Tab-separated table of C-alpha atoms in Angstrom:
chain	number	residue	atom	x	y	z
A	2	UNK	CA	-121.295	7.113	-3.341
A	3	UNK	CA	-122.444	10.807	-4.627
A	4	UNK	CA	-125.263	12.893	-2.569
A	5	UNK	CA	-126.961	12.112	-6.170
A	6	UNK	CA	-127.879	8.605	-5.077
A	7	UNK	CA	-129.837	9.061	-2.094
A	8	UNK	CA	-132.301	12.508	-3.840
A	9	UNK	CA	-132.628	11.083	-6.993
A	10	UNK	CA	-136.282	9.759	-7.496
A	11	UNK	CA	-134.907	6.982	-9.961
A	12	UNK	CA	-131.263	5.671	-10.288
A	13	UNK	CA	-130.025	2.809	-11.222
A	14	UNK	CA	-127.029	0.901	-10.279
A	15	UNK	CA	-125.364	-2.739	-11.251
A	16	UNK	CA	-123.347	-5.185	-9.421
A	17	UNK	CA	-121.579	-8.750	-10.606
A	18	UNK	CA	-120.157	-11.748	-9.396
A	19	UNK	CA	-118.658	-14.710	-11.024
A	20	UNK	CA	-118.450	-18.421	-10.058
A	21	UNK	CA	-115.570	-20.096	-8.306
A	22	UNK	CA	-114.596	-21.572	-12.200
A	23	UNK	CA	-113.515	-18.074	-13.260
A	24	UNK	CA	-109.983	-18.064	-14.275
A	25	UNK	CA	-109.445	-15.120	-11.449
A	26	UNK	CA	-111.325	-16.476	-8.860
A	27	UNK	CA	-109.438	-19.833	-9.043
A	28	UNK	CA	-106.333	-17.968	-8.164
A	29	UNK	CA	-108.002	-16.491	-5.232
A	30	UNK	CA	-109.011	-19.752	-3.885
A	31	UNK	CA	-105.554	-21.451	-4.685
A	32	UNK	CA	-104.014	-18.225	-2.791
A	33	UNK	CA	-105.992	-18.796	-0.048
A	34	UNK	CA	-106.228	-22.557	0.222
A	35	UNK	CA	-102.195	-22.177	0.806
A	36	UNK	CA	-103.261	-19.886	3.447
A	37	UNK	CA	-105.425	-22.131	5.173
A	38	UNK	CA	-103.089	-24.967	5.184
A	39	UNK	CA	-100.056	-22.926	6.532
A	40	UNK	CA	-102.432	-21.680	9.092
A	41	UNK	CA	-103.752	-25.392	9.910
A	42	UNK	CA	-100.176	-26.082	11.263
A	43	UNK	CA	-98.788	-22.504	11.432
A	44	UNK	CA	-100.963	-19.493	12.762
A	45	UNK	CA	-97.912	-17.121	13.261
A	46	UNK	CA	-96.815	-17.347	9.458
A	47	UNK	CA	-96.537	-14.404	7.267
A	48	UNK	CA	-97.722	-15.142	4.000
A	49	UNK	CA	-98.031	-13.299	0.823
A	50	UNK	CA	-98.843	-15.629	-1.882
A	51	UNK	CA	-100.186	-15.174	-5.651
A	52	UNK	CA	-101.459	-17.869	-8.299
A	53	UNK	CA	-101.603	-16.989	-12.081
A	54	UNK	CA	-103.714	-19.407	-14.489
A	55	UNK	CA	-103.411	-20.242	-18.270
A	56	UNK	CA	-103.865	-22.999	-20.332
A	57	UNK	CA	-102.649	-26.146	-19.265
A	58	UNK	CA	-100.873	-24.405	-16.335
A	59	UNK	CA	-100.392	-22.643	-13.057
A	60	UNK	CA	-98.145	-20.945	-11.514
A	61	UNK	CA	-97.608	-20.105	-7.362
A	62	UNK	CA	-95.518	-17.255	-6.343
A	63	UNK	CA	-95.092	-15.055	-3.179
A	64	UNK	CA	-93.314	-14.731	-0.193
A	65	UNK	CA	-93.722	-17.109	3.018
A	66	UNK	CA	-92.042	-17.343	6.280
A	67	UNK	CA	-93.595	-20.666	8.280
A	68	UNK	CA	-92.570	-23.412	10.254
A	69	UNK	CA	-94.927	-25.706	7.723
A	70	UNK	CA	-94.742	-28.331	5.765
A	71	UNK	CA	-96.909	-28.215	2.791
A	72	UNK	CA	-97.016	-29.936	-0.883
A	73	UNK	CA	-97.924	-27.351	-3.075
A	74	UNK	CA	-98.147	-29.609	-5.932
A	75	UNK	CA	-100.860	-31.580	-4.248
A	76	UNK	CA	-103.170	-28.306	-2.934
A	77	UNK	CA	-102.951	-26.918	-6.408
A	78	UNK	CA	-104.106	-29.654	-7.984
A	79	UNK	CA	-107.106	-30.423	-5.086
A	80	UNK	CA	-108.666	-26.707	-5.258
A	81	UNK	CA	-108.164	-26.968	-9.215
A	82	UNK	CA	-110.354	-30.119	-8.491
A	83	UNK	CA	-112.873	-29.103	-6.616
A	84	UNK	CA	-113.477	-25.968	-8.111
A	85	UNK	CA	-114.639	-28.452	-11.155
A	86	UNK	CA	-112.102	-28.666	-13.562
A	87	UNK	CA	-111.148	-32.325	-13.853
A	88	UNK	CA	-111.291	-32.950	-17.248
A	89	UNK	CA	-109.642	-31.762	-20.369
A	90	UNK	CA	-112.999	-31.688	-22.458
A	91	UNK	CA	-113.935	-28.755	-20.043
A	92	UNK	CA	-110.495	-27.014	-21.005
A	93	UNK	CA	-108.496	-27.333	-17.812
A	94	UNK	CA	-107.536	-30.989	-16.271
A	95	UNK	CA	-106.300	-30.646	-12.368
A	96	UNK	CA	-104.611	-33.409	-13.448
A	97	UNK	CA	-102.257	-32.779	-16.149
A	98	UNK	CA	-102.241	-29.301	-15.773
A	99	UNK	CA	-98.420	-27.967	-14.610
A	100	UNK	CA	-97.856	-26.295	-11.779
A	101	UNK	CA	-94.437	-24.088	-10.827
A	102	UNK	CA	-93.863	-23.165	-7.820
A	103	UNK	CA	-91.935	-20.082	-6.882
A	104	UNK	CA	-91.749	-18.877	-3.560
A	105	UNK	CA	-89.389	-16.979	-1.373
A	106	UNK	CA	-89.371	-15.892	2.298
A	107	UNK	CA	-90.737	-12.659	3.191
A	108	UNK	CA	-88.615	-9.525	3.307
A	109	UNK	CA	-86.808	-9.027	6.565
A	110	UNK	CA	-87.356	-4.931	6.167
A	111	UNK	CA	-90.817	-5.735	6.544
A	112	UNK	CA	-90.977	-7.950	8.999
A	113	UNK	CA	-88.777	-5.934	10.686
A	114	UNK	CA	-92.124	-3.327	11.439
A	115	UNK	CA	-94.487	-6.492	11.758
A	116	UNK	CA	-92.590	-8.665	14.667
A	117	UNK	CA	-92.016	-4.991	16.381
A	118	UNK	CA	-94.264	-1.813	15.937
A	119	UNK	CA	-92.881	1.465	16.574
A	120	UNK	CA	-94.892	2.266	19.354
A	121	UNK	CA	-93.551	-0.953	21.594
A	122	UNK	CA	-90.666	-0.016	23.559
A	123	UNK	CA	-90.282	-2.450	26.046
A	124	UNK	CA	-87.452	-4.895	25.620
A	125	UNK	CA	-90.083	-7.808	26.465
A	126	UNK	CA	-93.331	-8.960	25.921
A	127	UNK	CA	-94.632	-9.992	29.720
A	128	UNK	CA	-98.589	-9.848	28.759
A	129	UNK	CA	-101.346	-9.865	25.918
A	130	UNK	CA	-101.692	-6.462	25.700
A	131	UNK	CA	-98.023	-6.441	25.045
A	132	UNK	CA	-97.846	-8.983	22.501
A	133	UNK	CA	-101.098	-6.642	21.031
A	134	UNK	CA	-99.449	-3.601	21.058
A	135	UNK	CA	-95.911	-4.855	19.288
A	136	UNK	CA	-97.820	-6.183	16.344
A	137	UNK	CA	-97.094	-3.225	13.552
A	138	UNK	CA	-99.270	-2.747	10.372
A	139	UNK	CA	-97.869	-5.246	7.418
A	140	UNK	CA	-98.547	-2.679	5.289
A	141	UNK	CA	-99.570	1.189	4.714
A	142	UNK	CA	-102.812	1.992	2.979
A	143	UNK	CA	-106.406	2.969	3.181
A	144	UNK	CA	-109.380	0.326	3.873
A	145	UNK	CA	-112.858	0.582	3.229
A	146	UNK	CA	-116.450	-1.060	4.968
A	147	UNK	CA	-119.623	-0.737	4.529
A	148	UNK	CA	-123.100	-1.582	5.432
A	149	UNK	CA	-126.586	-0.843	4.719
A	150	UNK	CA	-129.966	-2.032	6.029
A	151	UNK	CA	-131.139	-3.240	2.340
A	152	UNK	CA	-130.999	-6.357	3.108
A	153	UNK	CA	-130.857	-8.731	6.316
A	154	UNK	CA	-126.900	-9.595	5.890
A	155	UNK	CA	-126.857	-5.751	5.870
A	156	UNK	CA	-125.250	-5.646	2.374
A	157	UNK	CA	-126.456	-3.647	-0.961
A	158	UNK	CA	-129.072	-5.774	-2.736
A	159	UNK	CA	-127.297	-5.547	-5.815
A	160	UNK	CA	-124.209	-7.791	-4.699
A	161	UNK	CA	-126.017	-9.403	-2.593
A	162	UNK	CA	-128.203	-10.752	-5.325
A	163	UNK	CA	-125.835	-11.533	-7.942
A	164	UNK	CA	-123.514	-13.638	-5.117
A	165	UNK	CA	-126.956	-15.812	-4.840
A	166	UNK	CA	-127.523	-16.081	-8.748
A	167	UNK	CA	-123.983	-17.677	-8.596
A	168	UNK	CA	-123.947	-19.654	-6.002
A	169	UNK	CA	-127.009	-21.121	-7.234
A	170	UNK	CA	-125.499	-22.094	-10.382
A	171	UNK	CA	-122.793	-23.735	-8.655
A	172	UNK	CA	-125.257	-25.804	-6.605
A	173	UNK	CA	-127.115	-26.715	-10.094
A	174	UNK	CA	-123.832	-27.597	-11.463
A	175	UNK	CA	-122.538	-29.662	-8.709
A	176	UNK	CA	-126.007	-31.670	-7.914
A	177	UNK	CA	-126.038	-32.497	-11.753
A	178	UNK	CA	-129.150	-31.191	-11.772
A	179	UNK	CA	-128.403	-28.849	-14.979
A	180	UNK	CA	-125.420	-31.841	-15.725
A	181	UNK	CA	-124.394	-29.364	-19.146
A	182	UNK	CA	-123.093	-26.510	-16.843
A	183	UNK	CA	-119.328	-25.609	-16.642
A	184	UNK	CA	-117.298	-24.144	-13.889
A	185	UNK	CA	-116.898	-20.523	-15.133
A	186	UNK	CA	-119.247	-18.283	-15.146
A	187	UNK	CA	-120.889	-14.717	-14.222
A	188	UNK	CA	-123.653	-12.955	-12.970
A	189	UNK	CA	-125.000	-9.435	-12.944
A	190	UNK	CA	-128.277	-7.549	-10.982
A	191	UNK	CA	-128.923	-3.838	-11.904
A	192	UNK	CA	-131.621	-2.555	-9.709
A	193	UNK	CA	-133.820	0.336	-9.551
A	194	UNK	CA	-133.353	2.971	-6.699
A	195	UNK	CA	-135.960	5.656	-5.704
A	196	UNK	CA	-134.247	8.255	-3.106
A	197	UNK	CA	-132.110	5.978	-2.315
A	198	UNK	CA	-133.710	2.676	-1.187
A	199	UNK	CA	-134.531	-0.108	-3.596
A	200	UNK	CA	-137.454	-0.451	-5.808
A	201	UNK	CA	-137.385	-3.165	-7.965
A	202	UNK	CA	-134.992	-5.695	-10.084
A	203	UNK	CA	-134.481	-3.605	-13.650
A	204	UNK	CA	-131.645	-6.326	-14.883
A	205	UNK	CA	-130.638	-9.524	-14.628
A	206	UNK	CA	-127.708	-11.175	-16.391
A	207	UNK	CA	-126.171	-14.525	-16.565
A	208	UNK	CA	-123.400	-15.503	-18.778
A	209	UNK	CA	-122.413	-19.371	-17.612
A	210	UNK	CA	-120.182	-22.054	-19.507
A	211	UNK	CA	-121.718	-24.869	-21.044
A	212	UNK	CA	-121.143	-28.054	-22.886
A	213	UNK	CA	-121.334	-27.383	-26.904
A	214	UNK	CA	-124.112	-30.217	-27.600
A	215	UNK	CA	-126.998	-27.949	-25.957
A	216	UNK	CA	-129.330	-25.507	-27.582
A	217	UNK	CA	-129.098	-21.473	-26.520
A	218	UNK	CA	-132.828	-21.721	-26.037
A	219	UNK	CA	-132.645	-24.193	-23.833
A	220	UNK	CA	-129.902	-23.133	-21.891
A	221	UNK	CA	-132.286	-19.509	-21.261
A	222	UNK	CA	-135.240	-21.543	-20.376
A	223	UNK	CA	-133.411	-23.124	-17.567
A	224	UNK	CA	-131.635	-20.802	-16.151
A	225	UNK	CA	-134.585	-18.661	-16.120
A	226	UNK	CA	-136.534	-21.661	-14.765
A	227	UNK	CA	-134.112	-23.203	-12.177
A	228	UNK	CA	-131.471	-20.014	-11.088
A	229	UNK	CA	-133.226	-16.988	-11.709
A	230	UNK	CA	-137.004	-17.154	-10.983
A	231	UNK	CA	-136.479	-19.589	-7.515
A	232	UNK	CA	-133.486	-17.051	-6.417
A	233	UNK	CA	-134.834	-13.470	-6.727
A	234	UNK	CA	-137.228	-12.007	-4.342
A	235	UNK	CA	-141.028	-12.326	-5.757
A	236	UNK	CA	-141.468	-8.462	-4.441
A	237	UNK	CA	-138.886	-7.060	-6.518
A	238	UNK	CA	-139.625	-7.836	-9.674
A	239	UNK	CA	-142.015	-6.814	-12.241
A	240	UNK	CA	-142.968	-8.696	-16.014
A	241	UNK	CA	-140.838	-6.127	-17.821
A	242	UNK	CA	-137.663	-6.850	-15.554
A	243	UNK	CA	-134.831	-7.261	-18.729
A	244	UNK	CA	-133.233	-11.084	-18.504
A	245	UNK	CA	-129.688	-11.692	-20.587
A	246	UNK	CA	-128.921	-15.268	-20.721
A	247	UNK	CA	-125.226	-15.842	-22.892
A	248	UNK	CA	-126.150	-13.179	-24.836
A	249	UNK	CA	-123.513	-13.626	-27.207
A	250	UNK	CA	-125.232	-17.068	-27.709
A	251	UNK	CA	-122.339	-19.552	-26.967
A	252	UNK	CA	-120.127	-20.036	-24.398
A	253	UNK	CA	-118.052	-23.522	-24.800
A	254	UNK	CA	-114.614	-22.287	-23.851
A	255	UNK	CA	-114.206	-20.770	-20.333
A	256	UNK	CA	-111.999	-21.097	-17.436
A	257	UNK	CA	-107.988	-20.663	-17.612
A	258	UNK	CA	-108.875	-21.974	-21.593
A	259	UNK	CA	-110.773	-18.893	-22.232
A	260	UNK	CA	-109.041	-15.971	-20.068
A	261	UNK	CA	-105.803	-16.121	-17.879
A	262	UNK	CA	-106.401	-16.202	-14.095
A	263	UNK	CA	-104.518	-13.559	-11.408
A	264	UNK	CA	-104.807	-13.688	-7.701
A	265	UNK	CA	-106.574	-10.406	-6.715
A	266	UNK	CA	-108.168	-9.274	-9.815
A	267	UNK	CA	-112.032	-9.676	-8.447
A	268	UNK	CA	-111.943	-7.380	-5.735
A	269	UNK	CA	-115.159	-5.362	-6.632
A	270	UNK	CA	-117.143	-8.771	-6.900
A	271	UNK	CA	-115.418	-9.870	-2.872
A	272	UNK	CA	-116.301	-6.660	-1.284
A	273	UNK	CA	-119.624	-4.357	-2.284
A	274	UNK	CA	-120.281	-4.181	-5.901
A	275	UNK	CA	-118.896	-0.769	-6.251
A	276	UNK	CA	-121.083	0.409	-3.619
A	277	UNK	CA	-118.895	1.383	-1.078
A	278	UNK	CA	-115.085	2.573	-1.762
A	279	UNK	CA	-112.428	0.681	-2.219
A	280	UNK	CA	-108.413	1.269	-0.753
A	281	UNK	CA	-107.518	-0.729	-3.812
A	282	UNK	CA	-105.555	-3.780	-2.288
A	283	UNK	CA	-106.905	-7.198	-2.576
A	284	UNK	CA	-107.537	-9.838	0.323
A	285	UNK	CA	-106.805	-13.644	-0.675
A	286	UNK	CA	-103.102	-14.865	-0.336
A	287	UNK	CA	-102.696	-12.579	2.610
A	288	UNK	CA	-102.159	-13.518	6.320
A	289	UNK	CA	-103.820	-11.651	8.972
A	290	UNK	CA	-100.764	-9.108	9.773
A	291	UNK	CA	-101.887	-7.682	6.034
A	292	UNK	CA	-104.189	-5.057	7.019
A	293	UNK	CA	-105.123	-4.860	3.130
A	294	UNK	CA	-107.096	-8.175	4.768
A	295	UNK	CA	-107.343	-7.541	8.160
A	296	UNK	CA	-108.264	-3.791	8.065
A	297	UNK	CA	-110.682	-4.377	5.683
A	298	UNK	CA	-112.550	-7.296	7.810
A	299	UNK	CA	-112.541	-5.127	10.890
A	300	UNK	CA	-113.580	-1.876	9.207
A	301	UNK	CA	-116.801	-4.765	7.765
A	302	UNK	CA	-117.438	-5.073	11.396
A	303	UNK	CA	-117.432	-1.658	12.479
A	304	UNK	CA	-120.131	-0.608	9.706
A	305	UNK	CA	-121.966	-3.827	10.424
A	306	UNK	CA	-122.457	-3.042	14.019
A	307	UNK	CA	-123.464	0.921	12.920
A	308	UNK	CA	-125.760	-0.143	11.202
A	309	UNK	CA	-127.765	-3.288	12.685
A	310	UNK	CA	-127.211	-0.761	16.206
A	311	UNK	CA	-130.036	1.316	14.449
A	312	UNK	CA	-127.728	4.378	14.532
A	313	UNK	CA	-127.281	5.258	10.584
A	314	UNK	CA	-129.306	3.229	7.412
A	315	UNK	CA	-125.827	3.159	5.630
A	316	UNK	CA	-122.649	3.446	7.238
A	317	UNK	CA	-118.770	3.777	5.593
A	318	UNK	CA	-115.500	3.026	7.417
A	319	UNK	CA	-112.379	4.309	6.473
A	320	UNK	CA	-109.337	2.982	7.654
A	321	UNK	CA	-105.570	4.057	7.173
A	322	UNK	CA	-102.399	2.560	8.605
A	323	UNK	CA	-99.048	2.722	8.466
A	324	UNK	CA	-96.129	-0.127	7.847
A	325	UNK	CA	-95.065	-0.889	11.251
A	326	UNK	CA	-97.552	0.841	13.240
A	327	UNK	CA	-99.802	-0.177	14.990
A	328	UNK	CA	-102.577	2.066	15.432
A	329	UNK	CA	-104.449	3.401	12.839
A	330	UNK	CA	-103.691	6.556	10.716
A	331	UNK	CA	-107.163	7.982	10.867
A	332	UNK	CA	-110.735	6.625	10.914
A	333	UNK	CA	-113.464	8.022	8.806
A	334	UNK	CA	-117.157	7.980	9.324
A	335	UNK	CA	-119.656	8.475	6.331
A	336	UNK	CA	-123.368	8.033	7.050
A	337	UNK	CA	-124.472	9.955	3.725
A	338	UNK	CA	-126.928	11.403	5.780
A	339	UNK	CA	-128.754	8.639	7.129
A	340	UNK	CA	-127.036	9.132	10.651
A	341	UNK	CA	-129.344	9.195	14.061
A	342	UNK	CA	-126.355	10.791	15.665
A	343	UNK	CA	-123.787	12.846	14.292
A	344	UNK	CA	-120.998	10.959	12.004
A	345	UNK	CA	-118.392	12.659	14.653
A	346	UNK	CA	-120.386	11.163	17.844
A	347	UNK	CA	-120.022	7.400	16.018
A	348	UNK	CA	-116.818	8.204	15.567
A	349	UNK	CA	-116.284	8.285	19.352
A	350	UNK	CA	-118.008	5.304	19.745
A	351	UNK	CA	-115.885	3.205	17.570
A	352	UNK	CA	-113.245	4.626	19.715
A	353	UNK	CA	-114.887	3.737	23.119
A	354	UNK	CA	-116.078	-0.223	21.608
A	355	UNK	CA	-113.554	-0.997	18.699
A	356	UNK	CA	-109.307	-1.599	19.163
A	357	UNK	CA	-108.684	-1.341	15.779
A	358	UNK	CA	-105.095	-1.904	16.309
A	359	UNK	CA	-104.067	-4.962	14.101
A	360	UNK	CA	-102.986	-7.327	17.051
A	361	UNK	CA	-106.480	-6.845	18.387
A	362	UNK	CA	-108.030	-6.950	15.540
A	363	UNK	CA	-106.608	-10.683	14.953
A	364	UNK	CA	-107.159	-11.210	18.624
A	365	UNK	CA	-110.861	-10.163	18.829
A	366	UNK	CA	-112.123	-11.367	15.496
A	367	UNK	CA	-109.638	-15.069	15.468
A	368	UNK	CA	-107.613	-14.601	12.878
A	369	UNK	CA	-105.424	-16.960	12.561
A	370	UNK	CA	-107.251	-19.888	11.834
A	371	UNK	CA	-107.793	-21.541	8.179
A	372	UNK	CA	-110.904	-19.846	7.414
A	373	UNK	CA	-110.240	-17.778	4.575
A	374	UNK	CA	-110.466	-20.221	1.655
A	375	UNK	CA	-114.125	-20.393	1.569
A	376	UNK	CA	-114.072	-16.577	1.269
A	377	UNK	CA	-112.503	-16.874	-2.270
A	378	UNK	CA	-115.489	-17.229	-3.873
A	379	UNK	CA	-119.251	-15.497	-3.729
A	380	UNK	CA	-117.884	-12.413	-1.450
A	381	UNK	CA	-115.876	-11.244	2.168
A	382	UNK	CA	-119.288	-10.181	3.325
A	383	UNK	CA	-122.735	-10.433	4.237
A	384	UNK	CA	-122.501	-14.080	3.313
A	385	UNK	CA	-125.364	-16.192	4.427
A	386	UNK	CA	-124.172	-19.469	4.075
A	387	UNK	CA	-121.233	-19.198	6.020
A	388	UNK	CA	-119.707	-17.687	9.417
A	389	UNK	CA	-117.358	-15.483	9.102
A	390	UNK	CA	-116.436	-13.288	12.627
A	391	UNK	CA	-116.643	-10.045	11.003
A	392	UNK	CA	-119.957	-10.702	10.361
A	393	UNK	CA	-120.908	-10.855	13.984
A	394	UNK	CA	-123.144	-7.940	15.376
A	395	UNK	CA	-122.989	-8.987	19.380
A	396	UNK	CA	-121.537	-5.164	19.826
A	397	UNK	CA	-124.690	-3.315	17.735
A	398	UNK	CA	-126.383	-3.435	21.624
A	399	UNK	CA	-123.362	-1.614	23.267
A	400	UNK	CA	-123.186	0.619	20.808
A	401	UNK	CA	-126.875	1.517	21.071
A	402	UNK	CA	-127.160	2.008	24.516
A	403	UNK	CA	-124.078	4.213	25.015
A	404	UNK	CA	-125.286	6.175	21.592
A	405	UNK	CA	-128.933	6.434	24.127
């Protein structure tokens, strides 16, 4: 985020999301459903798994070390289900579709630094903060959080908004109230910023698949009628906010039919809209010794707590590891100049109130439980309709009273 965004007197910026019937975000929930199963029955697997989509087919690939049993066949197929694609007249049957399976187990040069991290050198583990402290980063890299007081789940509105806009589409689609609705589908919110706090909605866009035998016209009314209108808030917009409804004027063919499907591809739409940075790697598919996941979640929680503590109105996170170490690289604090302390004095709180080693991480925020699947779709963060641990602000108090 430039200095530009929070002196200019009007910018605008955009954010999208798509439905859980996108080609690329049914690969993120196939990813993760295998996660959550493995987990059901295995928390201490290491899993790495990816799901492409075309046409008639999908494929499953990765590497996974568990003690599980599971019929990949059979999950495939379910999430490919419930996501809504169980018939062939909607271009993708859960049914018939085929599914190949290729998976290996994970590299033993990298679990080599996960089982042990270079910083444990005792021969045995004889306590938790042993078993903590020998659990290495799965991986090296750079993660990013963020949070901002825009809204009550403490996300940009942007995001925030188009999640809703989908996920009320889905609920349209799935109550049969709007029965000519397909599975795939996006949104988009562009709003209006004055020194950087919003001012009003400037764009709205949804682009949603549809059966062929209904109208374009009627297809705007009701979205406009039963998504948009009842999901935006009444004191952000104004009569000459711009509304795009399939603005190319049909979409019929969507899901796998219309665009292939990769695992990882959407990961703008799970985390901030472009609002915050991004370290670039992905989250579903992963287990919790990933810190491309893991990092990520805690560095949520860090900015989360920043901000609902009072001490900055936006708050960034950077965090970097290294594979097979477990403490972190280097963290980064970036308030853009909305800090109540100085970015260097949060930085010592994080120190004093946050482990951000991964084996704490896992430990403090639960990790390794079948949770992640629901994640897949409509955002990591600042989601409202579900609980999610990184979410949880019980350490904003802490934080404000040793920050007093």
């Amino acid at each position: 985020m430039s200095s530009t965004f929070m002196t200019a007197p009007s910018l605008l910026f955009t954010s999208e999301s798509v439905t859980e019937g996108h080609p690329d975000k049914m690969c993120d929930q196939i990813s993760d459903a295998v996660v959550d199963a493995i987990f059901d029955q295995d928390p201490n697997a290491r899993i790495a798994c990816e799901a492409a989509v075309k046409t008639g087919f999908v494929i499953l690939l990765g590497e996974i070390t568990t003690t599980a049993s599971v019929n990949y066949d059979e999950l495939v197929r379910k999430v490919v289900k419930e996501i809504g694609f169980d018939n062939s007249a909607k271009g993708f049957d859960a049914d018939t579709c085929g599914v190949q399976v290729a998976i290996a187990s994970q590299s033993p040069d990298i679990a080599l630094g996960v089982d042990r991290a270079q910083e444990f050198k005792n021969d045995i583990m004889d306590s938790e903060e042993d078993e903590i402290e020998s659990v290495g980063a799965g991986d090296q890299g750079m993660m990013f959080g963020f949070a901002c007081n825009e809204t009550d789940a403490l996300m940009p509105l942007p995001i925030y908004l188009a999640h809703k806009l989908s996920r009320q589409l889905a609920v349209l689609r799935k109550s049969g109230e709007l029965p000519w609705l397909g599975p795939d589908g996006k949104s988009q919110v562009t709003v209006e910023y004055s020194f950087g706090k919003p001012k009003r909605i400037h764009t709205v866009l949804i682009s949603t698949q549809h059966l062929p035998d209904i109208c374009q016209e009627e297809i705007r009314r009701q979205i406009i009628e039963r998504c948009i209108n009842p999901t935006l808030p009444a004191d952000m917009v104004e009569e000459d906010m711009r509304i795009y409804v399939n603005p190319t004027g049909r979409f019929v063919v969507g899901g796998p039919m219309g665009d292939a499907g990769l695992t990882g591809r959407k990961i703008i739409v799970d985390t901030y809209g472009g609002m915050g940075r991004h370290g670039g790697g992905a989250f579903s598919g992963k287990d919790c010794t990933k810190v491309d996941r893991s990092g990520a979640y805690a560095a949520r929680w860090v900015a989360k707590n920043i901000v609902a503590a009072g001490l900055a109105d936006r708050c960034e996170i950077q965090l970097a590891y290294a594979i097979g170490v477990a403490r972190p690289l280097s963290v980064n604090v970036e308030t853009f100049g909305t800090g109540k302390i100085s970015d260097g004095k949060i930085e010592d709180l994080i120190g004093k109130h946050f482990d951000l080693r991964p084996g704490a991480i896992i430990r403090d925020l639960k990790l390794r439980r079948p949770i992640y699947r629901q994640t897949a779709a409509y955002g990591h963060f600042g989601r409202d309709d579900i609980s999610l641990p990184w979410e949880d602000t019980s350490i904003a108090a802490r934080l404000k009273q040793s920050a007093s």
